[in-house]
């Protein structure tokens, strides 16, 4: 590390404004443009369960030079974000930092650590694999700008907390963190959830120009009847002229459902990864 002295401090030791600054510095000239403001940062802390007492700021020769945000639920930790300042990159700081984060997770008696990493970011993928992370699945993103306008349908609005409960009951047990029932239950209006029979969908603010689909669920007894595609067509028809986004955190196996509703797959993809700690 060229004589560079590295250390870590709890993120909780720093004010919010500094943490946002460290995060933006860590993602400066990153593989894809990422920039946070304070409201976005605070929303992420709340919704994703990020624990600032377990999160760490990386110090290089005493100066903040990176940050790792650690989310925690039960026996599982998630590396929600890790960024290294540009002047510290390429000096093995990421390897040193990752080793400390895993060591601390074990000391907390966590049983696993999970993360998502951009598939095309090969250096980051190699870093995580070197530390024992295994691929769970590929995650993809999709977009729909030219939705066909079907006749509007009467969808029943429901509590986002109830949507989260149903995902925990009927969804995949290893969904990516941001699509999990715990996360969806922490969404607040203007996000919305709707149901129609045994099909359910959760979306971001429907009044915005760009709308994110956060969840799509069909109860097991109703599956195999095309209800997921039907629900997508209904929600698109009810909100004309919008651009719809499926962020690149959706399991690849869902892709065919969205494509049948006119969504186009985007180039960016991620790996969902897991490290057993016990």
CSV table of C-alpha atoms in Angstrom, one decimal:
chain,number,residue,atom,x,y,z
A,1,UNK,CA,0.0,0.0,0.0
A,2,UNK,CA,3.0,2.2,-0.6
A,3,UNK,CA,3.4,3.2,3.1
A,4,UNK,CA,-0.2,4.4,3.3
A,5,UNK,CA,-1.6,3.9,6.8
A,6,UNK,CA,-5.2,2.7,6.7
A,7,UNK,CA,-7.8,2.7,9.5
A,8,UNK,CA,-11.5,2.7,10.0
A,9,UNK,CA,-14.0,4.6,12.1
A,10,UNK,CA,-17.8,4.1,12.6
A,11,UNK,CA,-19.9,6.1,10.2
A,12,UNK,CA,-22.0,7.2,13.2
A,13,UNK,CA,-19.0,9.4,14.3
A,14,UNK,CA,-19.7,11.7,11.4
A,15,UNK,CA,-22.5,14.1,10.5
A,16,UNK,CA,-24.9,13.3,7.7
A,17,UNK,CA,-23.5,15.9,5.4
A,18,UNK,CA,-20.0,14.4,5.7
A,19,UNK,CA,-21.2,10.9,5.0
A,20,UNK,CA,-23.0,12.0,1.8
A,21,UNK,CA,-19.8,13.8,0.8
A,22,UNK,CA,-17.7,10.7,1.4
A,23,UNK,CA,-20.2,8.6,-0.5
A,24,UNK,CA,-20.1,10.9,-3.5
A,25,UNK,CA,-16.3,11.0,-3.5
A,26,UNK,CA,-16.2,7.2,-3.3
A,27,UNK,CA,-18.3,7.0,-6.5
A,28,UNK,CA,-16.7,9.8,-8.4
A,29,UNK,CA,-15.9,8.7,-11.9
A,30,UNK,CA,-17.4,5.3,-11.1
A,31,UNK,CA,-18.5,2.7,-13.6
A,32,UNK,CA,-21.9,4.3,-13.8
A,33,UNK,CA,-22.8,7.9,-12.5
A,34,UNK,CA,-24.0,7.8,-8.9
A,35,UNK,CA,-24.6,10.8,-6.8
A,36,UNK,CA,-26.6,11.2,-3.6
A,37,UNK,CA,-28.2,14.1,-1.9
A,38,UNK,CA,-29.2,14.3,1.8
A,39,UNK,CA,-32.9,13.3,1.3
A,40,UNK,CA,-31.9,10.3,-0.9
A,41,UNK,CA,-29.3,9.2,1.7
A,42,UNK,CA,-31.8,9.5,4.6
A,43,UNK,CA,-34.4,7.5,2.6
A,44,UNK,CA,-31.9,4.8,1.9
A,45,UNK,CA,-30.9,4.6,5.6
A,46,UNK,CA,-34.5,4.1,6.6
A,47,UNK,CA,-35.8,1.9,3.9
A,48,UNK,CA,-32.7,-0.4,3.5
A,49,UNK,CA,-32.1,-0.8,7.3
A,50,UNK,CA,-28.6,0.7,7.1
A,51,UNK,CA,-26.9,0.7,10.5
A,52,UNK,CA,-24.5,3.6,10.8
A,53,UNK,CA,-22.9,2.1,13.9
A,54,UNK,CA,-21.8,-0.9,11.9
A,55,UNK,CA,-21.0,1.1,8.7
A,56,UNK,CA,-17.4,2.3,8.4
A,57,UNK,CA,-15.5,5.3,7.0
A,58,UNK,CA,-12.1,4.4,5.6
A,59,UNK,CA,-9.2,6.6,6.7
A,60,UNK,CA,-6.0,6.8,4.6
A,61,UNK,CA,-3.2,8.6,6.5
A,62,UNK,CA,-5.9,9.9,8.8
A,63,UNK,CA,-8.1,11.4,6.0
A,64,UNK,CA,-11.5,10.0,5.1
A,65,UNK,CA,-11.0,8.2,1.8
A,66,UNK,CA,-13.9,5.7,1.5
A,67,UNK,CA,-17.1,4.5,3.0
A,68,UNK,CA,-19.0,1.2,3.4
A,69,UNK,CA,-22.7,1.3,4.3
A,70,UNK,CA,-23.8,-1.9,6.2
A,71,UNK,CA,-27.4,-2.8,6.4
A,72,UNK,CA,-28.5,-5.4,9.0
A,73,UNK,CA,-31.6,-7.6,9.5
A,74,UNK,CA,-31.4,-10.5,11.9
A,75,UNK,CA,-28.4,-12.7,11.2
A,76,UNK,CA,-27.7,-11.1,7.8
A,77,UNK,CA,-25.6,-8.1,6.8
A,78,UNK,CA,-25.7,-6.4,3.5
A,79,UNK,CA,-22.9,-4.3,2.0
A,80,UNK,CA,-25.3,-1.6,0.7
A,81,UNK,CA,-22.6,0.6,-0.8
A,82,UNK,CA,-18.8,0.7,-0.8
A,83,UNK,CA,-16.8,3.5,-2.4
A,84,UNK,CA,-13.2,4.4,-2.3
A,85,UNK,CA,-12.0,8.0,-3.1
A,86,UNK,CA,-10.2,8.3,-6.4
A,87,UNK,CA,-6.8,9.1,-5.1
A,88,UNK,CA,-6.9,5.9,-2.9
A,89,UNK,CA,-8.0,3.5,-5.6
A,90,UNK,CA,-5.6,0.9,-7.0
A,91,UNK,CA,-3.5,0.7,-3.8
A,92,UNK,CA,-5.1,-2.4,-2.3
A,93,UNK,CA,-7.3,-0.2,0.0
A,94,UNK,CA,-10.4,-2.0,-1.2
A,95,UNK,CA,-9.0,-5.4,-0.3
A,96,UNK,CA,-7.9,-4.2,3.2
A,97,UNK,CA,-11.3,-2.5,3.7
A,98,UNK,CA,-13.3,-5.6,2.7
A,99,UNK,CA,-11.2,-7.9,5.0
A,100,UNK,CA,-12.1,-5.6,8.0
A,101,UNK,CA,-15.8,-5.5,7.1
A,102,UNK,CA,-16.0,-9.3,6.9
A,103,UNK,CA,-14.1,-9.7,10.1
A,104,UNK,CA,-16.4,-7.3,11.9
A,105,UNK,CA,-19.5,-9.2,10.6
A,106,UNK,CA,-18.1,-12.4,12.0
A,107,UNK,CA,-17.5,-10.7,15.3
A,108,UNK,CA,-21.1,-9.6,15.4
A,109,UNK,CA,-22.0,-13.3,14.9
A,110,UNK,CA,-23.7,-12.6,11.5
A,111,UNK,CA,-24.4,-15.7,9.6
A,112,UNK,CA,-24.1,-14.3,6.1
A,113,UNK,CA,-23.2,-11.1,4.2
A,114,UNK,CA,-25.0,-10.2,0.9
A,115,UNK,CA,-24.4,-7.6,-1.8
A,116,UNK,CA,-25.2,-6.7,-5.4
A,117,UNK,CA,-22.4,-5.7,-7.8
A,118,UNK,CA,-22.6,-4.4,-11.4
A,119,UNK,CA,-21.7,-7.4,-13.6
A,120,UNK,CA,-19.7,-5.3,-16.0
A,121,UNK,CA,-17.6,-3.8,-13.2
A,122,UNK,CA,-15.0,-6.6,-13.4
A,123,UNK,CA,-12.5,-5.3,-10.8
A,124,UNK,CA,-15.3,-5.1,-8.1
A,125,UNK,CA,-16.6,-8.6,-9.0
A,126,UNK,CA,-13.1,-10.0,-8.7
A,127,UNK,CA,-12.7,-8.3,-5.3
A,128,UNK,CA,-15.8,-9.9,-3.9
A,129,UNK,CA,-15.0,-13.3,-5.4
A,130,UNK,CA,-11.5,-13.2,-3.8
A,131,UNK,CA,-13.2,-12.8,-0.4
A,132,UNK,CA,-15.4,-15.8,-0.9
A,133,UNK,CA,-18.6,-14.3,-2.2
A,134,UNK,CA,-20.7,-16.7,-4.4
A,135,UNK,CA,-23.1,-15.7,-7.1
A,136,UNK,CA,-26.8,-16.3,-6.3
A,137,UNK,CA,-28.2,-15.0,-9.6
A,138,UNK,CA,-28.0,-12.4,-12.3
A,139,UNK,CA,-30.2,-9.2,-11.7
A,140,UNK,CA,-31.5,-7.3,-14.6
A,141,UNK,CA,-33.2,-4.0,-15.4
A,142,UNK,CA,-35.9,-3.2,-18.0
A,143,UNK,CA,-37.6,-0.1,-19.4
A,144,UNK,CA,-40.9,0.7,-21.1
A,145,UNK,CA,-41.4,4.0,-22.9
A,146,UNK,CA,-44.0,3.0,-25.4
A,147,UNK,CA,-46.6,1.2,-23.5
A,148,UNK,CA,-49.7,0.3,-25.5
A,149,UNK,CA,-52.8,2.0,-24.0
A,150,UNK,CA,-55.3,-0.6,-23.1
A,151,UNK,CA,-58.6,0.2,-21.4
A,152,UNK,CA,-58.2,1.3,-17.9
A,153,UNK,CA,-58.9,-1.1,-15.1
A,154,UNK,CA,-60.2,-0.8,-11.6
A,155,UNK,CA,-57.3,-1.7,-9.4
A,156,UNK,CA,-57.8,-1.7,-5.6
A,157,UNK,CA,-55.2,0.3,-3.7
A,158,UNK,CA,-53.7,-1.4,-0.6
A,159,UNK,CA,-51.4,-0.6,2.3
A,160,UNK,CA,-47.7,-1.0,1.4
A,161,UNK,CA,-47.2,-2.8,4.7
A,162,UNK,CA,-49.7,-5.4,3.6
A,163,UNK,CA,-47.8,-5.7,0.3
A,164,UNK,CA,-44.6,-6.4,2.3
A,165,UNK,CA,-46.3,-9.0,4.3
A,166,UNK,CA,-47.6,-10.8,1.2
A,167,UNK,CA,-44.1,-10.8,-0.3
A,168,UNK,CA,-42.7,-12.4,2.9
A,169,UNK,CA,-45.5,-15.0,2.7
A,170,UNK,CA,-45.5,-15.8,-1.0
A,171,UNK,CA,-42.3,-14.3,-2.6
A,172,UNK,CA,-39.0,-15.9,-3.3
A,173,UNK,CA,-37.1,-16.5,0.0
A,174,UNK,CA,-33.9,-15.1,-1.3
A,175,UNK,CA,-35.1,-12.0,-3.1
A,176,UNK,CA,-32.6,-9.2,-3.4
A,177,UNK,CA,-32.6,-7.0,-0.3
A,178,UNK,CA,-34.3,-4.0,-2.0
A,179,UNK,CA,-37.2,-6.2,-3.3
A,180,UNK,CA,-37.7,-8.0,0.0
A,181,UNK,CA,-41.0,-7.8,2.0
A,182,UNK,CA,-39.2,-6.0,4.8
A,183,UNK,CA,-38.0,-3.3,2.4
A,184,UNK,CA,-41.3,-2.9,0.5
A,185,UNK,CA,-43.2,-2.6,3.9
A,186,UNK,CA,-41.0,0.5,4.6
A,187,UNK,CA,-42.1,2.3,1.4
A,188,UNK,CA,-44.3,5.3,2.1
A,189,UNK,CA,-46.7,7.3,-0.1
A,190,UNK,CA,-46.5,8.7,-2.7
A,191,UNK,CA,-45.4,5.1,-3.6
A,192,UNK,CA,-48.5,2.9,-4.1
A,193,UNK,CA,-49.5,-0.7,-4.0
A,194,UNK,CA,-52.4,-2.2,-5.9
A,195,UNK,CA,-54.2,-5.6,-6.1
A,196,UNK,CA,-56.5,-7.3,-8.5
A,197,UNK,CA,-57.6,-10.8,-7.5
A,198,UNK,CA,-54.4,-12.7,-6.6
A,199,UNK,CA,-52.0,-10.3,-8.3
A,200,UNK,CA,-50.2,-7.4,-6.7
A,201,UNK,CA,-47.9,-4.6,-7.7
A,202,UNK,CA,-46.0,-1.9,-5.9
A,203,UNK,CA,-44.7,1.2,-7.7
A,204,UNK,CA,-43.1,4.6,-7.0
A,205,UNK,CA,-45.0,7.9,-7.2
A,206,UNK,CA,-47.5,7.4,-10.1
A,207,UNK,CA,-47.7,11.2,-10.6
A,208,UNK,CA,-44.0,11.4,-11.6
A,209,UNK,CA,-42.9,11.2,-15.2
A,210,UNK,CA,-40.7,8.2,-14.4
A,211,UNK,CA,-42.2,5.3,-12.4
A,212,UNK,CA,-40.3,2.4,-10.8
A,213,UNK,CA,-41.9,-1.0,-10.3
A,214,UNK,CA,-40.8,-2.2,-6.9
A,215,UNK,CA,-42.7,-5.4,-6.7
A,216,UNK,CA,-44.8,-7.8,-8.7
A,217,UNK,CA,-46.4,-10.8,-7.0
A,218,UNK,CA,-49.0,-13.4,-7.8
A,219,UNK,CA,-50.3,-15.8,-5.1
A,220,UNK,CA,-49.2,-19.4,-5.7
A,221,UNK,CA,-52.7,-20.7,-6.2
A,222,UNK,CA,-53.3,-18.1,-9.0
A,223,UNK,CA,-50.0,-18.6,-10.9
A,224,UNK,CA,-49.8,-20.0,-14.4
A,225,UNK,CA,-52.7,-17.9,-15.7
A,226,UNK,CA,-50.9,-14.9,-17.0
A,227,UNK,CA,-52.0,-12.7,-14.1
A,228,UNK,CA,-48.6,-11.0,-13.7
A,229,UNK,CA,-48.5,-9.8,-17.3
A,230,UNK,CA,-52.1,-8.8,-17.0
A,231,UNK,CA,-51.4,-6.8,-13.9
A,232,UNK,CA,-48.5,-5.0,-15.6
A,233,UNK,CA,-50.7,-4.1,-18.6
A,234,UNK,CA,-53.4,-2.8,-16.2
A,235,UNK,CA,-51.0,-0.6,-14.2
A,236,UNK,CA,-49.5,0.8,-17.4
A,237,UNK,CA,-52.9,1.5,-18.9
A,238,UNK,CA,-54.0,3.3,-15.7
A,239,UNK,CA,-51.0,5.7,-16.0
A,240,UNK,CA,-50.7,6.9,-19.6
A,241,UNK,CA,-47.6,8.6,-21.0
A,242,UNK,CA,-45.2,7.5,-18.3
A,243,UNK,CA,-41.7,6.0,-18.6
A,244,UNK,CA,-41.5,2.8,-16.6
A,245,UNK,CA,-38.4,1.4,-15.0
A,246,UNK,CA,-37.5,-2.0,-13.6
A,247,UNK,CA,-34.3,-1.3,-11.7
A,248,UNK,CA,-31.4,-3.7,-12.2
A,249,UNK,CA,-32.1,-5.5,-9.0
A,250,UNK,CA,-34.7,-7.9,-10.4
A,251,UNK,CA,-34.0,-11.6,-10.7
A,252,UNK,CA,-33.4,-12.5,-14.3
A,253,UNK,CA,-36.1,-15.1,-14.2
A,254,UNK,CA,-38.7,-12.3,-14.0
A,255,UNK,CA,-37.5,-10.9,-17.3
A,256,UNK,CA,-39.8,-12.9,-19.5
A,257,UNK,CA,-42.9,-11.5,-17.6
A,258,UNK,CA,-41.9,-7.9,-18.2
A,259,UNK,CA,-40.9,-8.5,-21.8
A,260,UNK,CA,-44.4,-9.9,-22.4
A,261,UNK,CA,-45.8,-6.6,-21.2
A,262,UNK,CA,-43.6,-4.7,-23.7
A,263,UNK,CA,-40.5,-3.9,-21.5
A,264,UNK,CA,-37.1,-3.8,-23.1
A,265,UNK,CA,-34.1,-5.3,-21.3
A,266,UNK,CA,-31.3,-2.8,-20.5
A,267,UNK,CA,-27.6,-3.4,-20.9
A,268,UNK,CA,-26.7,-2.9,-17.2
A,269,UNK,CA,-26.9,-6.0,-15.0
A,270,UNK,CA,-25.8,-7.1,-11.6
A,271,UNK,CA,-24.7,-10.1,-9.7
A,272,UNK,CA,-26.5,-10.9,-6.4
A,273,UNK,CA,-23.8,-12.4,-4.2
A,274,UNK,CA,-23.7,-14.1,-0.8
A,275,UNK,CA,-20.9,-15.0,1.6
A,276,UNK,CA,-21.6,-17.6,4.4
A,277,UNK,CA,-19.9,-16.5,7.6
A,278,UNK,CA,-20.6,-19.4,9.9
